[in-house]
Short mmCIF file of N, CA, C and O in Angstrom, two decimals:
data_model
loop_
_atom_site.label_atom_id
_atom_site.label_comp_id
_atom_site.label_asym_id
_atom_site.label_seq_id
_atom_site.Cartn_x
_atom_site.Cartn_y
_atom_site.Cartn_z
N MET G 1 40.57 41.55 10.25
CA MET G 1 39.94 40.68 9.28
C MET G 1 39.33 39.47 9.97
O MET G 1 38.25 39.03 9.62
N PHE G 2 40.05 38.93 10.94
CA PHE G 2 39.57 37.77 11.68
C PHE G 2 38.26 38.10 12.39
O PHE G 2 37.32 37.30 12.37
N TRP G 3 38.20 39.26 13.03
CA TRP G 3 37.00 39.64 13.77
C TRP G 3 35.81 39.85 12.84
O TRP G 3 34.67 39.51 13.18
N PHE G 4 36.07 40.37 11.67
CA PHE G 4 34.99 40.58 10.70
C PHE G 4 34.38 39.24 10.27
O PHE G 4 33.16 39.09 10.21
N LEU G 5 35.23 38.26 9.96
CA LEU G 5 34.75 36.94 9.56
C LEU G 5 34.00 36.26 10.72
O LEU G 5 32.97 35.61 10.50
N LEU G 6 34.49 36.42 11.92
CA LEU G 6 33.85 35.81 13.08
C LEU G 6 32.46 36.41 13.31
O LEU G 6 31.49 35.69 13.53
N ILE G 7 32.36 37.73 13.23
CA ILE G 7 31.07 38.39 13.43
C ILE G 7 30.11 38.02 12.30
O ILE G 7 28.92 37.76 12.54
N THR G 8 30.59 37.97 11.08
CA THR G 8 29.76 37.59 9.94
C THR G 8 29.23 36.17 10.11
O THR G 8 28.06 35.89 9.86
N MET G 9 30.08 35.26 10.55
CA MET G 9 29.68 33.88 10.76
C MET G 9 28.63 33.78 11.86
O MET G 9 27.65 33.04 11.74
N VAL G 10 28.79 34.52 12.92
CA VAL G 10 27.81 34.50 14.01
C VAL G 10 26.46 35.03 13.52
O VAL G 10 25.40 34.48 13.85
N VAL G 11 26.48 36.10 12.73
CA VAL G 11 25.24 36.67 12.20
C VAL G 11 24.54 35.67 11.27
O VAL G 11 23.32 35.48 11.34
N VAL G 12 25.30 35.00 10.43
CA VAL G 12 24.72 34.02 9.50
C VAL G 12 24.12 32.84 10.27
O VAL G 12 23.00 32.39 9.99
N VAL G 13 24.84 32.33 11.26
CA VAL G 13 24.33 31.21 12.06
C VAL G 13 23.06 31.62 12.81
O VAL G 13 22.09 30.87 12.88
N ALA G 14 23.04 32.83 13.34
CA ALA G 14 21.85 33.32 14.04
C ALA G 14 20.67 33.44 13.08
O ALA G 14 19.53 33.08 13.42
N ALA G 15 20.90 33.95 11.89
CA ALA G 15 19.83 34.11 10.90
C ALA G 15 19.27 32.76 10.47
O ALA G 15 18.05 32.57 10.38
N VAL G 16 20.14 31.80 10.24
CA VAL G 16 19.70 30.45 9.86
C VAL G 16 18.93 29.80 11.00
O VAL G 16 17.89 29.17 10.78
N THR G 17 19.39 29.96 12.22
CA THR G 17 18.70 29.40 13.38
C THR G 17 17.31 29.99 13.52
O THR G 17 16.34 29.26 13.76
N LEU G 18 17.18 31.30 13.36
CA LEU G 18 15.86 31.93 13.43
C LEU G 18 14.95 31.45 12.30
O LEU G 18 13.76 31.25 12.50
N ALA G 19 15.52 31.27 11.13
CA ALA G 19 14.71 30.81 10.01
C ALA G 19 14.22 29.38 10.22
O ALA G 19 13.08 29.05 9.90
N VAL G 20 15.07 28.53 10.77
CA VAL G 20 14.69 27.13 11.00
C VAL G 20 13.70 27.02 12.15
O VAL G 20 12.68 26.33 12.04
N VAL G 21 13.98 27.67 13.25
CA VAL G 21 13.11 27.59 14.42
C VAL G 21 11.80 28.31 14.14
O VAL G 21 10.74 27.88 14.58
N GLY G 22 11.84 29.34 13.40
CA GLY G 22 10.63 30.09 13.05
C GLY G 22 10.44 31.26 13.98
O GLY G 22 10.30 31.10 15.18
N GLY G 23 10.42 32.43 13.41
CA GLY G 23 10.28 33.62 14.22
C GLY G 23 8.85 34.13 14.26
O GLY G 23 8.53 35.02 15.02
N GLY G 24 7.95 33.55 13.45
CA GLY G 24 6.58 34.04 13.39
C GLY G 24 5.60 33.07 14.00
O GLY G 24 5.95 32.06 14.60
N ASP G 25 4.32 33.41 13.84
CA ASP G 25 3.25 32.56 14.35
C ASP G 25 2.96 31.38 13.45
O ASP G 25 2.43 30.36 13.89
N SER G 26 3.27 31.50 12.18
CA SER G 26 2.96 30.40 11.26
C SER G 26 4.02 29.30 11.37
O SER G 26 5.17 29.56 11.68
N GLU G 27 3.56 28.09 11.09
CA GLU G 27 4.48 26.95 11.14
C GLU G 27 5.33 26.93 9.88
O GLU G 27 4.91 27.41 8.83
N VAL G 28 6.52 26.38 10.00
CA VAL G 28 7.39 26.27 8.84
C VAL G 28 6.77 25.31 7.84
O VAL G 28 6.63 25.61 6.67
N LEU G 29 6.40 24.13 8.30
CA LEU G 29 5.72 23.15 7.46
C LEU G 29 4.42 22.77 8.13
O LEU G 29 4.41 22.39 9.30
N PRO G 30 3.31 22.85 7.44
CA PRO G 30 2.05 22.49 8.06
C PRO G 30 1.97 20.98 8.30
O PRO G 30 2.60 20.19 7.61
N GLU G 31 1.17 20.60 9.30
CA GLU G 31 0.97 19.19 9.58
C GLU G 31 0.22 18.55 8.42
O GLU G 31 -0.73 19.12 7.89
N VAL G 32 0.67 17.38 8.02
CA VAL G 32 0.04 16.68 6.92
C VAL G 32 -0.73 15.49 7.50
O VAL G 32 -0.20 14.74 8.32
N ALA G 33 -1.96 15.36 7.07
CA ALA G 33 -2.76 14.22 7.53
C ALA G 33 -2.17 12.93 6.97
O ALA G 33 -1.68 12.91 5.83
N PRO G 34 -2.18 11.87 7.74
CA PRO G 34 -1.64 10.61 7.23
C PRO G 34 -2.46 10.11 6.05
O PRO G 34 -3.67 10.29 6.00
N GLU G 35 -1.77 9.51 5.10
CA GLU G 35 -2.45 8.98 3.93
C GLU G 35 -3.33 7.80 4.33
O GLU G 35 -2.98 7.04 5.21
N GLN G 36 -4.44 7.69 3.69
CA GLN G 36 -5.35 6.57 3.91
C GLN G 36 -5.53 5.83 2.60
O GLN G 36 -5.38 6.39 1.53
N LEU G 37 -5.90 4.56 2.70
CA LEU G 37 -6.18 3.77 1.52
C LEU G 37 -7.44 4.32 0.88
O LEU G 37 -8.53 4.20 1.42
N VAL G 38 -7.30 5.01 -0.27
CA VAL G 38 -8.40 5.73 -0.88
C VAL G 38 -9.37 4.79 -1.58
O VAL G 38 -10.57 4.85 -1.38
N ASP G 39 -8.88 3.90 -2.39
CA ASP G 39 -9.73 3.02 -3.19
C ASP G 39 -9.41 1.57 -2.84
O ASP G 39 -8.62 0.94 -3.51
N PRO G 40 -10.02 1.04 -1.79
CA PRO G 40 -9.72 -0.34 -1.42
C PRO G 40 -10.27 -1.31 -2.45
O PRO G 40 -10.96 -0.91 -3.38
N LEU G 41 -9.98 -2.57 -2.26
CA LEU G 41 -10.49 -3.58 -3.17
C LEU G 41 -12.02 -3.61 -3.10
O LEU G 41 -12.59 -3.41 -2.04
N PRO G 42 -12.69 -3.88 -4.22
CA PRO G 42 -14.16 -3.84 -4.23
C PRO G 42 -14.75 -4.92 -3.32
O PRO G 42 -14.31 -6.06 -3.33
N ALA G 43 -15.77 -4.55 -2.57
CA ALA G 43 -16.40 -5.50 -1.65
C ALA G 43 -17.57 -6.23 -2.30
O ALA G 43 -17.95 -7.31 -1.88
N ALA G 44 -18.15 -5.64 -3.34
CA ALA G 44 -19.36 -6.19 -3.94
C ALA G 44 -19.09 -7.29 -4.96
O ALA G 44 -20.01 -7.98 -5.37
N ARG G 45 -17.86 -7.46 -5.38
CA ARG G 45 -17.55 -8.46 -6.40
C ARG G 45 -16.16 -9.02 -6.14
O ARG G 45 -15.38 -8.44 -5.39
N PRO G 46 -15.85 -10.15 -6.79
CA PRO G 46 -14.50 -10.71 -6.61
C PRO G 46 -13.43 -9.77 -7.19
O PRO G 46 -13.68 -9.01 -8.12
N VAL G 47 -12.26 -9.85 -6.64
CA VAL G 47 -11.13 -9.04 -7.09
C VAL G 47 -10.61 -9.61 -8.40
O VAL G 47 -10.47 -10.83 -8.55
N ASP G 48 -10.31 -8.74 -9.35
CA ASP G 48 -9.69 -9.22 -10.58
C ASP G 48 -8.31 -8.59 -10.74
O ASP G 48 -7.86 -7.82 -9.90
N ARG G 49 -7.65 -8.94 -11.80
CA ARG G 49 -6.27 -8.50 -12.02
C ARG G 49 -6.16 -6.97 -12.08
O ARG G 49 -5.23 -6.38 -11.54
N ALA G 50 -7.12 -6.33 -12.72
CA ALA G 50 -7.08 -4.87 -12.85
C ALA G 50 -7.17 -4.19 -11.49
O ALA G 50 -6.54 -3.16 -11.25
N ASP G 51 -7.96 -4.79 -10.56
CA ASP G 51 -8.07 -4.22 -9.22
C ASP G 51 -6.73 -4.26 -8.49
O ASP G 51 -6.33 -3.30 -7.84
N VAL G 52 -6.03 -5.38 -8.63
CA VAL G 52 -4.73 -5.53 -7.95
C VAL G 52 -3.71 -4.59 -8.58
O VAL G 52 -2.92 -3.97 -7.87
N GLU G 53 -3.73 -4.47 -9.91
CA GLU G 53 -2.78 -3.58 -10.58
C GLU G 53 -3.04 -2.12 -10.25
O GLU G 53 -2.11 -1.32 -10.17
N ALA G 54 -4.30 -1.75 -10.03
CA ALA G 54 -4.65 -0.35 -9.74
C ALA G 54 -4.47 0.00 -8.27
O ALA G 54 -4.46 1.17 -7.91
N LEU G 55 -4.29 -1.00 -7.43
CA LEU G 55 -4.18 -0.77 -5.99
C LEU G 55 -2.89 -0.03 -5.66
O LEU G 55 -1.80 -0.43 -6.09
N ARG G 56 -2.98 1.05 -4.95
CA ARG G 56 -1.83 1.82 -4.49
C ARG G 56 -1.95 2.00 -2.99
O ARG G 56 -2.87 2.64 -2.51
N LEU G 57 -1.01 1.42 -2.26
CA LEU G 57 -1.03 1.52 -0.81
C LEU G 57 -0.37 2.81 -0.37
O LEU G 57 0.65 3.22 -0.94
N PRO G 58 -0.93 3.48 0.64
CA PRO G 58 -0.32 4.73 1.12
C PRO G 58 1.01 4.46 1.81
O PRO G 58 1.20 3.43 2.46
N VAL G 59 1.91 5.39 1.65
CA VAL G 59 3.24 5.27 2.24
C VAL G 59 3.26 5.95 3.60
O VAL G 59 2.71 7.03 3.78
N ALA G 60 3.88 5.29 4.57
CA ALA G 60 4.03 5.85 5.91
C ALA G 60 5.50 6.22 6.11
O ALA G 60 6.31 6.14 5.19
N VAL G 61 5.84 6.60 7.33
CA VAL G 61 7.21 7.04 7.62
C VAL G 61 8.22 5.93 7.34
O VAL G 61 9.27 6.17 6.76
N ARG G 62 7.88 4.71 7.73
CA ARG G 62 8.84 3.60 7.56
C ARG G 62 8.33 2.60 6.54
O ARG G 62 8.35 1.39 6.77
N GLY G 63 7.83 3.04 5.42
CA GLY G 63 7.35 2.13 4.38
C GLY G 63 5.84 2.22 4.25
O GLY G 63 5.27 3.30 4.28
N TYR G 64 5.20 1.07 4.10
CA TYR G 64 3.76 1.04 3.96
C TYR G 64 3.09 0.85 5.31
O TYR G 64 3.66 0.28 6.22
N ARG G 65 1.85 1.30 5.41
CA ARG G 65 1.09 1.12 6.65
C ARG G 65 0.74 -0.35 6.79
O ARG G 65 0.10 -0.93 5.92
N MET G 66 1.17 -0.95 7.88
CA MET G 66 0.98 -2.40 8.07
C MET G 66 -0.47 -2.81 8.06
O MET G 66 -0.83 -3.86 7.52
N ALA G 67 -1.34 -2.02 8.63
CA ALA G 67 -2.76 -2.38 8.68
C ALA G 67 -3.36 -2.47 7.28
O ALA G 67 -4.13 -3.38 6.98
N ASP G 68 -3.00 -1.52 6.41
CA ASP G 68 -3.51 -1.55 5.04
C ASP G 68 -2.99 -2.76 4.28
O ASP G 68 -3.73 -3.42 3.55
N VAL G 69 -1.71 -3.05 4.44
CA VAL G 69 -1.11 -4.20 3.76
C VAL G 69 -1.75 -5.49 4.28
O VAL G 69 -2.11 -6.38 3.49
N ASP G 70 -1.95 -5.59 5.59
CA ASP G 70 -2.57 -6.78 6.16
C ASP G 70 -3.99 -6.97 5.63
O ASP G 70 -4.39 -8.09 5.30
N ASP G 71 -4.76 -5.89 5.54
CA ASP G 71 -6.13 -5.98 5.03
C ASP G 71 -6.15 -6.49 3.60
O ASP G 71 -6.96 -7.36 3.25
N VAL G 72 -5.27 -5.97 2.77
CA VAL G 72 -5.22 -6.39 1.37
C VAL G 72 -4.81 -7.85 1.27
O VAL G 72 -5.40 -8.64 0.52
N LEU G 73 -3.79 -8.25 2.04
CA LEU G 73 -3.33 -9.64 1.97
C LEU G 73 -4.38 -10.62 2.48
O LEU G 73 -4.55 -11.71 1.92
N VAL G 74 -5.10 -10.25 3.53
CA VAL G 74 -6.17 -11.13 4.04
C VAL G 74 -7.26 -11.28 2.99
O VAL G 74 -7.75 -12.39 2.73
N ARG G 75 -7.64 -10.18 2.37
CA ARG G 75 -8.69 -10.23 1.34
C ARG G 75 -8.25 -11.08 0.16
O ARG G 75 -8.99 -11.94 -0.33
N LEU G 76 -7.03 -10.87 -0.33
CA LEU G 76 -6.55 -11.65 -1.47
C LEU G 76 -6.40 -13.12 -1.11
O LEU G 76 -6.73 -14.01 -1.91
N GLY G 77 -5.93 -13.42 0.09
CA GLY G 77 -5.79 -14.81 0.53
C GLY G 77 -7.13 -15.51 0.61
O GLY G 77 -7.28 -16.67 0.19
N ALA G 78 -8.15 -14.83 1.13
CA ALA G 78 -9.49 -15.42 1.23
C ALA G 78 -10.07 -15.69 -0.16
O ALA G 78 -10.66 -16.75 -0.39
N GLU G 79 -9.87 -14.76 -1.07
CA GLU G 79 -10.40 -14.97 -2.41
C GLU G 79 -9.66 -16.08 -3.15
O GLU G 79 -10.26 -16.85 -3.88
N LEU G 80 -8.35 -16.19 -2.95
CA LEU G 80 -7.61 -17.28 -3.57
C LEU G 80 -8.05 -18.63 -3.02
O LEU G 80 -8.20 -19.60 -3.76
N ALA G 81 -8.27 -18.71 -1.71
CA ALA G 81 -8.73 -19.96 -1.11
C ALA G 81 -10.12 -20.33 -1.63
O ALA G 81 -10.38 -21.51 -1.93
N GLU G 82 -10.99 -19.33 -1.77
CA GLU G 82 -12.33 -19.58 -2.31
C GLU G 82 -12.26 -20.07 -3.75
O GLU G 82 -12.96 -21.00 -4.14
N ARG G 83 -11.40 -19.46 -4.53
CA ARG G 83 -11.26 -19.89 -5.94
C ARG G 83 -10.65 -21.28 -6.03
O ARG G 83 -11.07 -22.08 -6.86
N ASP G 84 -9.66 -21.58 -5.18
CA ASP G 84 -9.07 -22.93 -5.18
C ASP G 84 -10.11 -23.98 -4.84
O ASP G 84 -10.15 -25.05 -5.45
N ALA G 85 -10.96 -23.69 -3.84
CA ALA G 85 -12.01 -24.63 -3.46
C ALA G 85 -13.01 -24.82 -4.61
O ALA G 85 -13.44 -25.95 -4.89
N ARG G 86 -13.36 -23.73 -5.27
CA ARG G 86 -14.29 -23.82 -6.40
C ARG G 86 -13.68 -24.60 -7.56
O ARG G 86 -14.36 -25.42 -8.20
N ILE G 87 -12.41 -24.40 -7.84
CA ILE G 87 -11.73 -25.14 -8.91
C ILE G 87 -11.70 -26.63 -8.57
O ILE G 87 -11.96 -27.48 -9.42
N ALA G 88 -11.36 -26.96 -7.32
CA ALA G 88 -11.34 -28.37 -6.91
C ALA G 88 -12.72 -28.99 -7.03
O ALA G 88 -12.86 -30.14 -7.47
N GLU G 89 -13.76 -28.24 -6.66
CA GLU G 89 -15.14 -28.74 -6.77
C GLU G 89 -15.50 -29.00 -8.23
O GLU G 89 -16.07 -30.05 -8.56
N LEU G 90 -15.16 -28.07 -9.10
CA LEU G 90 -15.47 -28.24 -10.52
C LEU G 90 -14.66 -29.37 -11.15
O LEU G 90 -15.18 -30.12 -11.98
N GLU G 91 -13.40 -29.51 -10.76
CA GLU G 91 -12.59 -30.62 -11.28
C GLU G 91 -13.14 -31.95 -10.81
O GLU G 91 -13.15 -32.94 -11.56
N GLY G 92 -13.60 -32.01 -9.54
CA GLY G 92 -14.21 -33.25 -9.04
C GLY G 92 -15.48 -33.58 -9.79
O GLY G 92 -15.74 -34.74 -10.13
N ALA G 93 -16.32 -32.57 -10.06
CA ALA G 93 -17.55 -32.80 -10.81
C ALA G 93 -17.25 -33.24 -12.23
O ALA G 93 -17.91 -34.12 -12.78
N LEU G 94 -16.22 -32.64 -12.84
CA LEU G 94 -15.83 -33.01 -14.20
C LEU G 94 -15.30 -34.43 -14.24
O LEU G 94 -15.64 -35.20 -15.14
N ALA G 95 -14.48 -34.80 -13.25
CA ALA G 95 -13.95 -36.16 -13.20
C ALA G 95 -15.08 -37.16 -12.96
O ALA G 95 -15.09 -38.25 -13.54
N GLY G 96 -16.06 -36.81 -12.12
CA GLY G 96 -17.20 -37.68 -11.89
C GLY G 96 -18.06 -37.85 -13.12
O GLY G 96 -18.53 -38.94 -13.44
N ALA G 97 -18.25 -36.76 -13.85
CA ALA G 97 -19.05 -36.82 -15.08
C ALA G 97 -18.32 -37.61 -16.15
O ALA G 97 -18.93 -38.39 -16.89
N ALA G 98 -17.01 -37.45 -16.23
CA ALA G 98 -16.23 -38.19 -17.22
C ALA G 98 -16.20 -39.67 -16.86
O ALA G 98 -16.26 -40.54 -17.72
N GLY G 99 -16.12 -40.00 -15.56
CA GLY G 99 -16.10 -41.39 -15.11
C GLY G 99 -17.43 -42.08 -15.37
O GLY G 99 -17.48 -43.22 -15.79
N SER G 100 -18.54 -41.41 -15.16
CA SER G 100 -19.85 -42.01 -15.40
C SER G 100 -20.11 -42.12 -16.90
O SER G 100 -20.80 -43.02 -17.34
N GLY G 101 -19.57 -41.23 -17.68
CA GLY G 101 -19.70 -41.31 -19.13
C GLY G 101 -18.96 -42.49 -19.68
O GLY G 101 -19.43 -43.17 -20.60
N ASP G 102 -17.78 -42.81 -19.11
CA ASP G 102 -17.01 -43.99 -19.55
C ASP G 102 -17.74 -45.26 -19.18
O ASP G 102 -17.75 -46.24 -19.95
N ALA G 103 -18.39 -45.30 -18.02
CA ALA G 103 -19.10 -46.49 -17.58
C ALA G 103 -20.31 -46.73 -18.50
O ALA G 103 -20.63 -47.88 -18.79
N GLU G 104 -20.98 -45.67 -18.94
CA GLU G 104 -22.12 -45.82 -19.84
C GLU G 104 -21.66 -46.34 -21.21
O GLU G 104 -22.33 -47.13 -21.83
N ASP G 105 -20.47 -45.87 -21.65
CA ASP G 105 -19.95 -46.34 -22.95
C ASP G 105 -19.61 -47.82 -22.87
O ASP G 105 -19.80 -48.55 -23.85
N GLU G 106 -19.11 -48.31 -21.75
CA GLU G 106 -18.73 -49.71 -21.59
C GLU G 106 -19.97 -50.60 -21.56
O GLU G 106 -19.94 -51.73 -22.03
N GLN G 107 -21.09 -50.12 -21.02
CA GLN G 107 -22.30 -50.92 -20.91
C GLN G 107 -22.98 -51.07 -22.25
O GLN G 107 -23.63 -52.05 -22.51
N SER G 108 -22.83 -50.15 -23.19
CA SER G 108 -23.53 -50.26 -24.46
C SER G 108 -22.81 -51.04 -25.50
O SER G 108 -21.94 -51.73 -25.44
#
């Protein structure tokens, strides 16, 4: 009985090894091309909330691809800085217009 179990175990291990290593010409699992960022942020217009919500970064072996994440963060940072500068410019113009309006009211 012992020899039967031993021979059976050897046959099973050999069969599993052949199945894993592959006994034929075809690969067990085909090579998969790395995922690429399919729909990046639009270049022709400013990014809006829907663009950020729809953005899906491709997954790599150890998380997200750093280059794709860096590109998105640089783009978002540049647009936020541009918007902050524009807001400051408009607030300054509004404060200047409000200040000159008060001076005109005082003169009349």
